[in-house]
Each structure stands twice: as structure tokens, then as C-alpha cells.
PDB file of C-alpha atoms and ligand atoms in Angstrom:
ATOM      1  CA  UNK A   1      20.167 -32.988 -47.602  1.00 66.00           C
ATOM      2  CA  UNK A   2      17.283 -35.106 -48.686  1.00 53.00           C
ATOM      3  CA  UNK A   3      15.489 -34.091 -51.770  1.00 51.00           C
ATOM      4  CA  UNK A   4      12.038 -35.652 -51.163  1.00 43.00           C
ATOM      5  CA  UNK A   5      13.300 -39.165 -51.033  1.00 39.00           C
ATOM      6  CA  UNK A   6      11.692 -39.876 -47.611  1.00 41.00           C
ATOM      7  CA  UNK A   7       7.876 -40.276 -47.451  1.00 37.00           C
ATOM      8  CA  UNK A   8       6.363 -36.965 -46.662  1.00 39.00           C
ATOM      9  CA  UNK A   9       9.575 -35.112 -46.643  1.00 43.00           C
ATOM     10  CA  UNK A  10       8.820 -33.054 -49.924  1.00 48.00           C
ATOM     11  CA  UNK A  11      11.602 -31.217 -51.854  1.00 77.00           C
ATOM     12  CA  UNK A  12      13.692 -28.798 -49.820  1.00 96.00           C
ATOM     13  CA  UNK A  13      15.679 -26.209 -52.004  1.00 96.00           C
ATOM     14  CA  UNK A  14      19.117 -25.715 -50.395  1.00 98.00           C
ATOM     15  CA  UNK A  15      19.721 -22.279 -48.958  1.00 98.00           C
ATOM     16  CA  UNK A  16      23.020 -20.677 -48.344  1.00 98.00           C
ATOM     17  CA  UNK A  17      23.039 -17.321 -46.401  1.00 98.00           C
ATOM     18  CA  UNK A  18      26.108 -15.065 -45.836  1.00 98.00           C
ATOM     19  CA  UNK A  19      25.933 -13.228 -42.602  1.00 98.00           C
ATOM     20  CA  UNK A  20      28.563 -10.364 -42.903  1.00 98.00           C
ATOM     21  CA  UNK A  21      28.177  -9.448 -39.434  1.00 98.00           C
ATOM     22  CA  UNK A  22      29.630  -5.723 -38.607  1.00 98.00           C
ATOM     23  CA  UNK A  23      32.219  -5.773 -41.538  1.00 98.00           C
ATOM     24  CA  UNK A  24      32.736  -4.027 -44.625  1.00 98.00           C
ATOM     25  CA  UNK A  25      32.737  -0.538 -46.082  1.00 98.00           C
ATOM     26  CA  UNK A  26      31.446   0.858 -49.482  1.00 98.00           C
ATOM     27  CA  UNK A  27      34.781  -0.085 -51.274  1.00 98.00           C
ATOM     28  CA  UNK A  28      35.055  -3.616 -49.826  1.00 98.00           C
ATOM     29  CA  UNK A  29      31.394  -4.574 -50.292  1.00 98.00           C
ATOM     30  CA  UNK A  30      31.519  -3.138 -53.921  1.00 98.00           C
ATOM     31  CA  UNK A  31      34.242  -5.709 -54.870  1.00 98.00           C
ATOM     32  CA  UNK A  32      32.703  -8.471 -52.858  1.00 98.00           C
ATOM     33  CA  UNK A  33      29.282  -7.939 -54.489  1.00 98.00           C
ATOM     34  CA  UNK A  34      30.735  -7.734 -57.847  1.00 98.00           C
ATOM     35  CA  UNK A  35      32.698 -10.823 -57.297  1.00 98.00           C
ATOM     36  CA  UNK A  36      29.660 -12.787 -56.020  1.00 98.00           C
ATOM     37  CA  UNK A  37      27.584 -11.748 -58.993  1.00 98.00           C
ATOM     38  CA  UNK A  38      30.360 -13.130 -61.238  1.00 97.00           C
ATOM     39  CA  UNK A  39      30.767 -16.408 -59.501  1.00 97.00           C
ATOM     40  CA  UNK A  40      27.258 -17.266 -58.675  1.00 98.00           C
ATOM     41  CA  UNK A  41      25.582 -17.463 -61.840  1.00 96.00           C
ATOM     42  CA  UNK A  42      21.808 -18.404 -62.872  1.00 96.00           C
ATOM     43  CA  UNK A  43      22.801 -22.066 -63.220  1.00 96.00           C
ATOM     44  CA  UNK A  44      23.733 -22.333 -59.763  1.00 97.00           C
ATOM     45  CA  UNK A  45      20.812 -20.273 -58.615  1.00 98.00           C
ATOM     46  CA  UNK A  46      18.529 -22.836 -60.294  1.00 96.00           C
ATOM     47  CA  UNK A  47      19.853 -25.337 -57.807  1.00 96.00           C
ATOM     48  CA  UNK A  48      20.325 -23.382 -54.604  1.00 97.00           C
ATOM     49  CA  UNK A  49      18.939 -20.105 -53.052  1.00 98.00           C
ATOM     50  CA  UNK A  50      21.646 -17.755 -52.051  1.00 98.00           C
ATOM     51  CA  UNK A  51      21.273 -14.563 -49.825  1.00 98.00           C
ATOM     52  CA  UNK A  52      23.792 -11.949 -48.399  1.00 98.00           C
ATOM     53  CA  UNK A  53      23.033 -10.116 -45.137  1.00 99.00           C
ATOM     54  CA  UNK A  54      25.171  -6.992 -45.047  1.00 98.00           C
ATOM     55  CA  UNK A  55      24.957  -4.371 -42.162  1.00 98.00           C
ATOM     56  CA  UNK A  56      22.014  -1.923 -42.284  1.00 98.00           C
ATOM     57  CA  UNK A  57      23.882   0.935 -43.839  1.00 98.00           C
ATOM     58  CA  UNK A  58      24.908  -1.026 -46.954  1.00 98.00           C
ATOM     59  CA  UNK A  59      21.528  -2.753 -47.613  1.00 98.00           C
ATOM     60  CA  UNK A  60      20.786  -0.193 -50.304  1.00 98.00           C
ATOM     61  CA  UNK A  61      24.266  -0.441 -51.950  1.00 98.00           C
ATOM     62  CA  UNK A  62      23.847  -4.440 -52.046  1.00 98.00           C
ATOM     63  CA  UNK A  63      20.292  -3.889 -53.304  1.00 98.00           C
ATOM     64  CA  UNK A  64      21.659  -1.948 -56.107  1.00 98.00           C
ATOM     65  CA  UNK A  65      24.604  -4.191 -56.802  1.00 98.00           C
ATOM     66  CA  UNK A  66      22.590  -7.315 -56.711  1.00 98.00           C
ATOM     67  CA  UNK A  67      19.635  -5.994 -58.884  1.00 97.00           C
ATOM     68  CA  UNK A  68      18.521  -8.927 -61.273  1.00 96.00           C
ATOM     69  CA  UNK A  69      21.295 -11.175 -60.057  1.00 97.00           C
ATOM     70  CA  UNK A  70      19.036 -13.705 -58.501  1.00 98.00           C
ATOM     71  CA  UNK A  71      21.118 -13.275 -55.186  1.00 98.00           C
ATOM     72  CA  UNK A  72      18.721 -12.185 -52.470  1.00 98.00           C
ATOM     73  CA  UNK A  73      19.342  -9.784 -49.837  1.00 98.00           C
ATOM     74  CA  UNK A  74      18.631 -10.018 -46.090  1.00 98.00           C
ATOM     75  CA  UNK A  75      19.085  -8.174 -42.848  1.00 98.00           C
ATOM     76  CA  UNK A  76      20.961  -9.367 -39.729  1.00 98.00           C
ATOM     77  CA  UNK A  77      18.090  -8.307 -37.361  1.00 98.00           C
ATOM     78  CA  UNK A  78      14.985  -6.041 -37.164  1.00 98.00           C
ATOM     79  CA  UNK A  79      12.809  -4.336 -34.490  1.00 98.00           C
ATOM     80  CA  UNK A  80      10.330  -6.167 -32.482  1.00 98.00           C
ATOM     81  CA  UNK A  81       7.898  -3.149 -33.084  1.00 97.00           C
ATOM     82  CA  UNK A  82       6.057  -2.183 -36.126  1.00 96.00           C
ATOM     83  CA  UNK A  83       6.974   1.569 -36.238  1.00 96.00           C
ATOM     84  CA  UNK A  84       7.155   4.685 -34.205  1.00 97.00           C
ATOM     85  CA  UNK A  85       9.195   5.953 -31.367  1.00 98.00           C
ATOM     86  CA  UNK A  86      12.033   3.353 -31.298  1.00 98.00           C
ATOM     87  CA  UNK A  87      15.103   5.522 -31.695  1.00 98.00           C
ATOM     88  CA  UNK A  88      17.845   3.373 -33.512  1.00 97.00           C
ATOM     89  CA  UNK A  89      15.450   0.560 -34.520  1.00 98.00           C
ATOM     90  CA  UNK A  90      14.809  -0.724 -38.104  1.00 98.00           C
ATOM     91  CA  UNK A  91      11.334  -2.086 -38.886  1.00 98.00           C
ATOM     92  CA  UNK A  92      10.512  -5.107 -41.058  1.00 98.00           C
ATOM     93  CA  UNK A  93       8.485  -2.880 -43.294  1.00 98.00           C
ATOM     94  CA  UNK A  94      11.607  -0.707 -44.056  1.00 98.00           C
ATOM     95  CA  UNK A  95      13.676  -3.862 -44.769  1.00 98.00           C
ATOM     96  CA  UNK A  96      11.031  -5.040 -47.194  1.00 98.00           C
ATOM     97  CA  UNK A  97      10.847  -1.693 -48.713  1.00 98.00           C
ATOM     98  CA  UNK A  98      14.635  -1.914 -49.296  1.00 97.00           C
ATOM     99  CA  UNK A  99      14.244  -5.107 -51.162  1.00 97.00           C
ATOM    100  CA  UNK A 100      15.193  -7.552 -48.422  1.00 98.00           C
ATOM    101  CA  UNK A 101      13.895 -10.995 -48.800  1.00 98.00           C
ATOM    102  CA  UNK A 102      15.265 -12.323 -45.465  1.00 98.00           C
ATOM    103  CA  UNK A 103      15.851 -11.275 -41.900  1.00 98.00           C
ATOM    104  CA  UNK A 104      18.136 -13.275 -39.499  1.00 98.00           C
ATOM    105  CA  UNK A 105      16.733 -13.275 -35.971  1.00 98.00           C
ATOM    106  CA  UNK A 106      18.057 -14.418 -32.693  1.00 98.00           C
ATOM    107  CA  UNK A 107      21.764 -14.931 -33.667  1.00 98.00           C
ATOM    108  CA  UNK A 108      23.748 -16.113 -30.650  1.00 97.00           C
ATOM    109  CA  UNK A 109      25.857 -12.802 -30.774  1.00 96.00           C
ATOM    110  CA  UNK A 110      22.590 -10.985 -30.119  1.00 97.00           C
ATOM    111  CA  UNK A 111      21.330 -13.414 -27.463  1.00 96.00           C
ATOM    112  CA  UNK A 112      24.493 -13.329 -25.576  1.00 93.00           C
ATOM    113  CA  UNK A 113      26.155  -9.751 -26.131  1.00 94.00           C
ATOM    114  CA  UNK A 114      22.790  -7.780 -26.418  1.00 94.00           C
ATOM    115  CA  UNK A 115      20.500  -9.867 -24.052  1.00 94.00           C
ATOM    116  CA  UNK A 116      18.185 -10.765 -26.650  1.00 97.00           C
ATOM    117  CA  UNK A 117      15.467 -13.169 -24.979  1.00 98.00           C
ATOM    118  CA  UNK A 118      13.273 -16.005 -26.510  1.00 98.00           C
ATOM    119  CA  UNK A 119      10.346 -13.681 -26.219  1.00 98.00           C
ATOM    120  CA  UNK A 120      12.180 -10.934 -28.225  1.00 98.00           C
ATOM    121  CA  UNK A 121      13.115 -13.462 -30.859  1.00 98.00           C
ATOM    122  CA  UNK A 122       9.639 -14.647 -31.403  1.00 98.00           C
ATOM    123  CA  UNK A 123       8.386 -11.108 -31.574  1.00 98.00           C
ATOM    124  CA  UNK A 124      10.890 -10.113 -34.161  1.00 98.00           C
ATOM    125  CA  UNK A 125      10.293 -13.240 -36.234  1.00 98.00           C
ATOM    126  CA  UNK A 126       6.596 -12.430 -36.194  1.00 98.00           C
ATOM    127  CA  UNK A 127       7.102  -9.005 -37.394  1.00 98.00           C
ATOM    128  CA  UNK A 128       9.370 -10.129 -40.252  1.00 98.00           C
ATOM    129  CA  UNK A 129       6.675 -12.806 -41.450  1.00 98.00           C
ATOM    130  CA  UNK A 130       3.826 -10.310 -41.080  1.00 98.00           C
ATOM    131  CA  UNK A 131       5.753  -7.923 -43.471  1.00 98.00           C
ATOM    132  CA  UNK A 132       6.231 -10.728 -45.989  1.00 98.00           C
ATOM    133  CA  UNK A 133       9.948 -11.280 -45.197  1.00 98.00           C
ATOM    134  CA  UNK A 134      11.394 -14.778 -44.784  1.00 98.00           C
ATOM    135  CA  UNK A 135      12.929 -15.276 -41.315  1.00 98.00           C
ATOM    136  CA  UNK A 136      16.154 -17.291 -40.368  1.00 98.00           C
ATOM    137  CA  UNK A 137      15.670 -18.133 -36.626  1.00 98.00           C
ATOM    138  CA  UNK A 138      19.188 -18.951 -35.029  1.00 98.00           C
ATOM    139  CA  UNK A 139      19.299 -21.475 -32.182  1.00 98.00           C
ATOM    140  CA  UNK A 140      22.140 -23.252 -30.504  1.00 97.00           C
ATOM    141  CA  UNK A 141      23.761 -24.289 -27.255  1.00 96.00           C
ATOM    142  CA  UNK A 142      27.062 -22.694 -25.685  1.00 94.00           C
ATOM    143  CA  UNK A 143      30.116 -24.948 -25.074  1.00 93.00           C
ATOM    144  CA  UNK A 144      29.222 -24.999 -21.247  1.00 93.00           C
ATOM    145  CA  UNK A 145      25.602 -26.224 -22.019  1.00 95.00           C
ATOM    146  CA  UNK A 146      26.997 -28.845 -24.329  1.00 94.00           C
ATOM    147  CA  UNK A 147      29.667 -30.018 -21.876  1.00 92.00           C
ATOM    148  CA  UNK A 148      26.837 -30.354 -19.220  1.00 95.00           C
ATOM    149  CA  UNK A 149      24.881 -32.515 -21.852  1.00 96.00           C
ATOM    150  CA  UNK A 150      22.051 -29.872 -21.910  1.00 97.00           C
ATOM    151  CA  UNK A 151      22.190 -29.088 -25.700  1.00 97.00           C
ATOM    152  CA  UNK A 152      18.720 -30.624 -26.472  1.00 98.00           C
ATOM    153  CA  UNK A 153      17.150 -28.953 -23.340  1.00 98.00           C
ATOM    154  CA  UNK A 154      18.557 -25.542 -24.491  1.00 98.00           C
ATOM    155  CA  UNK A 155      17.333 -26.086 -28.182  1.00 98.00           C
ATOM    156  CA  UNK A 156      13.871 -27.326 -26.795  1.00 98.00           C
ATOM    157  CA  UNK A 157      13.478 -24.011 -24.877  1.00 98.00           C
ATOM    158  CA  UNK A 158      14.469 -21.851 -27.902  1.00 98.00           C
ATOM    159  CA  UNK A 159      12.237 -23.821 -30.300  1.00 98.00           C
ATOM    160  CA  UNK A 160       9.130 -24.064 -28.165  1.00 98.00           C
ATOM    161  CA  UNK A 161       9.132 -20.211 -27.952  1.00 98.00           C
ATOM    162  CA  UNK A 162       8.590 -20.126 -31.588  1.00 98.00           C
ATOM    163  CA  UNK A 163       5.280 -22.026 -31.406  1.00 98.00           C
ATOM    164  CA  UNK A 164       3.009 -19.031 -32.034  1.00 98.00           C
ATOM    165  CA  UNK A 165       4.696 -19.141 -35.632  1.00 98.00           C
ATOM    166  CA  UNK A 166       3.759 -22.769 -36.291  1.00 98.00           C
ATOM    167  CA  UNK A 167       1.579 -21.838 -39.324  1.00 97.00           C
ATOM    168  CA  UNK A 168       4.511 -20.126 -41.120  1.00 97.00           C
ATOM    169  CA  UNK A 169       5.127 -21.275 -44.770  1.00 95.00           C
ATOM    170  CA  UNK A 170       8.146 -23.603 -45.365  1.00 96.00           C
ATOM    171  CA  UNK A 171       9.349 -21.011 -48.065  1.00 96.00           C
ATOM    172  CA  UNK A 172       9.618 -18.368 -45.390  1.00 97.00           C
ATOM    173  CA  UNK A 173      10.529 -19.912 -42.088  1.00 98.00           C
ATOM    174  CA  UNK A 174      13.957 -21.202 -41.715  1.00 98.00           C
ATOM    175  CA  UNK A 175      15.999 -22.233 -38.585  1.00 98.00           C
ATOM    176  CA  UNK A 176      19.670 -22.091 -38.288  1.00 98.00           C
ATOM    177  CA  UNK A 177      21.388 -24.421 -35.841  1.00 98.00           C
ATOM    178  CA  UNK A 178      24.472 -22.630 -34.658  1.00 97.00           C
ATOM    179  CA  UNK A 179      26.333 -24.153 -31.921  1.00 96.00           C
ATOM    180  CA  UNK A 180      27.997 -21.111 -30.152  1.00 94.00           C
ATOM    181  CA  UNK A 181      31.174 -22.976 -29.500  1.00 92.00           C
ATOM    182  CA  UNK A 182      31.647 -23.285 -33.386  1.00 92.00           C
ATOM    183  CA  UNK A 183      30.922 -19.746 -34.424  1.00 89.00           C
ATOM    184  CA  UNK A 184      34.097 -17.902 -35.349  1.00 86.00           C
ATOM    185  CA  UNK A 185      36.171 -20.478 -33.648  1.00 88.00           C
ATOM    186  CA  UNK A 186      37.254 -22.777 -36.551  1.00 86.00           C
ATOM    187  CA  UNK A 187      35.703 -25.633 -34.594  1.00 88.00           C
ATOM    188  CA  UNK A 188      32.943 -26.977 -36.654  1.00 87.00           C
ATOM    189  CA  UNK A 189      30.342 -29.510 -35.222  1.00 90.00           C
ATOM    190  CA  UNK A 190      30.988 -32.930 -37.087  1.00 95.00           C
ATOM    191  CA  UNK A 191      28.394 -33.642 -39.690  1.00 97.00           C
ATOM    192  CA  UNK A 192      27.017 -36.430 -37.252  1.00 97.00           C
ATOM    193  CA  UNK A 193      26.809 -33.990 -34.319  1.00 95.00           C
ATOM    194  CA  UNK A 194      25.033 -31.443 -36.622  1.00 97.00           C
ATOM    195  CA  UNK A 195      22.760 -33.900 -38.064  1.00 98.00           C
ATOM    196  CA  UNK A 196      21.801 -35.346 -34.811  1.00 98.00           C
ATOM    197  CA  UNK A 197      20.761 -31.781 -33.770  1.00 98.00           C
ATOM    198  CA  UNK A 198      18.891 -31.048 -37.006  1.00 98.00           C
ATOM    199  CA  UNK A 199      16.897 -34.162 -36.702  1.00 98.00           C
ATOM    200  CA  UNK A 200      15.964 -33.177 -33.105  1.00 98.00           C
ATOM    201  CA  UNK A 201      15.000 -29.741 -34.339  1.00 98.00           C
ATOM    202  CA  UNK A 202      12.692 -31.023 -36.957  1.00 98.00           C
ATOM    203  CA  UNK A 203      10.922 -33.333 -34.661  1.00 98.00           C
ATOM    204  CA  UNK A 204      10.636 -30.687 -32.058  1.00 98.00           C
ATOM    205  CA  UNK A 205       8.944 -28.273 -34.446  1.00 98.00           C
ATOM    206  CA  UNK A 206       6.667 -31.081 -35.728  1.00 98.00           C
ATOM    207  CA  UNK A 207       5.536 -31.787 -32.197  1.00 97.00           C
ATOM    208  CA  UNK A 208       4.977 -28.051 -31.554  1.00 97.00           C
ATOM    209  CA  UNK A 209       2.578 -27.773 -34.313  1.00 97.00           C
ATOM    210  CA  UNK A 210       4.660 -26.805 -37.307  1.00 97.00           C
ATOM    211  CA  UNK A 211       2.597 -28.702 -40.053  1.00 95.00           C
ATOM    212  CA  UNK A 212       5.434 -27.825 -42.504  1.00 96.00           C
ATOM    213  CA  UNK A 213       8.222 -29.330 -40.408  1.00 97.00           C
ATOM    214  CA  UNK A 214       9.314 -31.839 -42.819  1.00 97.00           C
ATOM    215  CA  UNK A 215       9.592 -29.083 -45.564  1.00 97.00           C
ATOM    216  CA  UNK A 216      11.436 -26.505 -43.422  1.00 98.00           C
ATOM    217  CA  UNK A 217      14.861 -25.674 -44.315  1.00 98.00           C
ATOM    218  CA  UNK A 218      17.278 -26.222 -41.496  1.00 98.00           C
ATOM    219  CA  UNK A 219      20.802 -24.569 -41.987  1.00 98.00           C
ATOM    220  CA  UNK A 220      23.972 -25.357 -40.171  1.00 97.00           C
ATOM    221  CA  UNK A 221      26.096 -22.468 -39.032  1.00 97.00           C
ATOM    222  CA  UNK A 222      29.561 -22.284 -37.316  1.00 96.00           C
ATOM    223  CA  UNK A 223      32.856 -22.198 -39.081  1.00 94.00           C
ATOM    224  CA  UNK A 224      31.456 -23.614 -42.400  1.00 97.00           C
ATOM    225  CA  UNK A 225      34.062 -23.174 -45.179  1.00 96.00           C
ATOM    226  CA  UNK A 226      34.459 -24.524 -48.620  1.00 97.00           C
ATOM    227  CA  UNK A 227      36.703 -27.493 -47.147  1.00 97.00           C
ATOM    228  CA  UNK A 228      33.797 -28.797 -44.864  1.00 97.00           C
ATOM    229  CA  UNK A 229      30.712 -27.686 -46.465  1.00 98.00           C
ATOM    230  CA  UNK A 230      30.075 -30.727 -48.594  1.00 97.00           C
ATOM    231  CA  UNK A 231      30.268 -33.233 -45.738  1.00 97.00           C
ATOM    232  CA  UNK A 232      27.849 -31.133 -43.745  1.00 97.00           C
ATOM    233  CA  UNK A 233      25.336 -30.638 -46.655  1.00 97.00           C
ATOM    234  CA  UNK A 234      25.448 -34.496 -47.359  1.00 97.00           C
ATOM    235  CA  UNK A 235      23.622 -35.050 -44.165  1.00 97.00           C
ATOM    236  CA  UNK A 236      19.823 -35.746 -44.357  1.00 97.00           C
ATOM    237  CA  UNK A 237      18.504 -32.942 -42.401  1.00 98.00           C
ATOM    238  CA  UNK A 238      21.124 -30.194 -43.257  1.00 98.00           C
ATOM    239  CA  UNK A 239      19.569 -28.100 -45.896  1.00 98.00           C
ATOM    240  CA  UNK A 240      22.250 -25.422 -46.428  1.00 98.00           C
ATOM    241  CA  UNK A 241      24.226 -22.982 -44.304  1.00 98.00           C
ATOM    242  CA  UNK A 242      24.528 -19.715 -42.403  1.00 98.00           C
ATOM    243  CA  UNK A 243      27.935 -18.544 -43.237  1.00 98.00           C
ATOM    244  CA  UNK A 244      29.912 -15.941 -41.219  1.00 98.00           C
ATOM    245  CA  UNK A 245      33.672 -15.443 -41.901  1.00 97.00           C
ATOM    246  CA  UNK A 246      33.762 -17.370 -45.184  1.00 98.00           C
ATOM    247  CA  UNK A 247      30.947 -15.010 -46.666  1.00 98.00           C
ATOM    248  CA  UNK A 248      33.371 -12.445 -46.821  1.00 98.00           C
ATOM    249  CA  UNK A 249      35.493 -14.186 -49.425  1.00 98.00           C
ATOM    250  CA  UNK A 250      33.741 -14.417 -52.711  1.00 98.00           C
ATOM    251  CA  UNK A 251      35.219 -17.558 -53.802  1.00 98.00           C
ATOM    252  CA  UNK A 252      34.817 -19.347 -50.610  1.00 98.00           C
ATOM    253  CA  UNK A 253      31.171 -18.389 -50.353  1.00 98.00           C
ATOM    254  CA  UNK A 254      30.487 -19.384 -54.068  1.00 98.00           C
ATOM    255  CA  UNK A 255      32.217 -22.721 -53.389  1.00 98.00           C
ATOM    256  CA  UNK A 256      29.977 -23.414 -50.458  1.00 98.00           C
ATOM    257  CA  UNK A 257      26.896 -22.468 -52.397  1.00 98.00           C
ATOM    258  CA  UNK A 258      28.080 -25.035 -55.165  1.00 98.00           C
ATOM    259  CA  UNK A 259      28.426 -27.799 -52.386  1.00 98.00           C
ATOM    260  CA  UNK A 260      24.953 -27.032 -51.331  1.00 97.00           C
ATOM    261  CA  UNK A 261      23.689 -27.429 -54.932  1.00 96.00           C
ATOM    262  CA  UNK A 262      25.359 -30.731 -55.216  1.00 93.00           C
ATOM    263  CA  UNK A 263      24.123 -32.169 -52.034  1.00 90.00           C
TER     264      UNK A 263
HETATM  265  P1  LIG B 301      31.136 -18.221 -38.832  1.00 92.42           P
HETATM  266  O1  LIG B 301      29.828 -17.550 -38.311  1.00 92.42           O
HETATM  267  O2  LIG B 301      30.765 -19.015 -40.035  1.00 92.42           O
HETATM  268  O3  LIG B 301      32.088 -17.211 -38.937  1.00 92.42           O
HETATM  269  O4  LIG B 301      31.556 -19.214 -37.749  1.00 92.42           O
HETATM  270  C1  LIG B 301      28.448 -17.992 -38.401  1.00 92.42           C
HETATM  271  C2  LIG B 301      27.349 -17.141 -37.897  1.00 92.42           C
HETATM  272  O5  LIG B 301      27.709 -16.689 -36.758  1.00 92.42           O
HETATM  273  O6  LIG B 301      26.412 -17.002 -38.495  1.00 92.42           O
END
């Protein structure tokens, strides 16, 4: 990561976010949250922002367990609608009410398994920002798209759809680059591969009117663990990580946060 040592880049505080996906129960979450509180202290949080995103039913449990810890809370998704007759949906306002700081939007599992489109993603991200939440928008190409050499074309499409949000504040608008072939596979992008895509993302957002592009946090996600985090976070345009599997192990997640603080 670059801490303001390029002209016009400005400081970018590292951000590490745990995406718990559809895992956990009251007992397991209780232990994990307690261990996170113990290993992610105020010193560390002065250098890196940390958030965890449990499944909806456990947000209240996490909000209570993390109270005054400095570790922020996020949701893994939200509704594209404000409120009303949308059975099963959860609004941005409800998440804010529960104490959420962040919402993840457009995760590839939702894009591929649940048919989420670029139009849905921008609608959801807009709702989150309107409710005062920060948004972490996920983008990334599949293995097939990369093998066809189409990774930039796919990212350009996903990013261009976000243009209506170009006025978003750098504190609240985060993009996570998550190559689908690296998620949950143990196959991480090399730091050089990830850096090339992060630089592309920053330039593309700038060209689409994001005045804050140089100050936006760009996270890498896809099989990040304690062992590979430092080399990824050392890259100029990688400002932290979106962590899946390793976020369920307190010591791994804390070690990843420490690597981000040192980058
Ligand atoms: P992973 O997941 O770290 O388990 O690869 C990352 C993500 O999907 O956000």
C-alpha cells in the first residue's frame, strides 16, 4: 500500500474485512468474536480499520459482542429497495439501525449463484450510501474470462456500472478485487497480478468521474491468509483485504490485520 507518497494519492488507511459467508452459530460466533476482541487491540486499530460481516441473524450478537471494541460491523448484502413489501429482504436502514458500518455488495457468489446483475449491484450500493453505510463493491473475473484474456473487459463493465456513485466519499466507497478463480480455492493471485488489476481499477474509476479515485481503498480478496497477506499488501494499490475462510480463525484474521497495518 502507498501511504500518500505519490503526488495526489493522499493517505489511504488500510482496511481488512472478514466475510463470514453462511457460516457460524451463536456458540462459535461467541468464541470467535471474543478472540477477535482480544487479539485486535486499540494499537492495531489505530493503524488499520477492521470490520467483520456475519450472516444477518447474527448481526445483533456481533454488535453486542463488539461494542466499544473499535472493530466495525458489516453486512454481506442488502436490499435494492428502501422498505416495504419485499419478503425476505433486509434494508440499508435496518443495517444502519443494527449498528452496521459497512455492506458488501456484488460478491461473486451472489453474482453467479443468485443472478445479481451490474444494475442490481449499483442499486444496492446506492441504497447503502444513502443510508450512511460504507459500501464494499466486489468485482472480478472468472477463470474462463481470464483464460480468454478478458479480465480487463469484465472489470471495465462491472466498474462502469458504478458511475452513478462517482461522487461517493473515499471513506465510504471501497472496491474489492476478487478474481473468482481465487475465491475459496487456495489459489491466490500473485501480488503482481493483483497489483496490475488494482491499478487498472483505480484508473478506470478516475476515468469514470470518481474524483476521489486516488484516495479510494482497493481491497484484494481470494484465498488471503496470514502467510500471503504481507506480500499482497506491500503492493502500491492494494489497500487491504476482503477475507473469507481465514476470517473464521481469529489468529489468522488478526495476523492479516497486523500485516495490513505494517504495509
Ligand atoms: P476466501 O474468500 O478468502 O475464502 O477465498 C474471499 C471472499 O469470497 O470474500
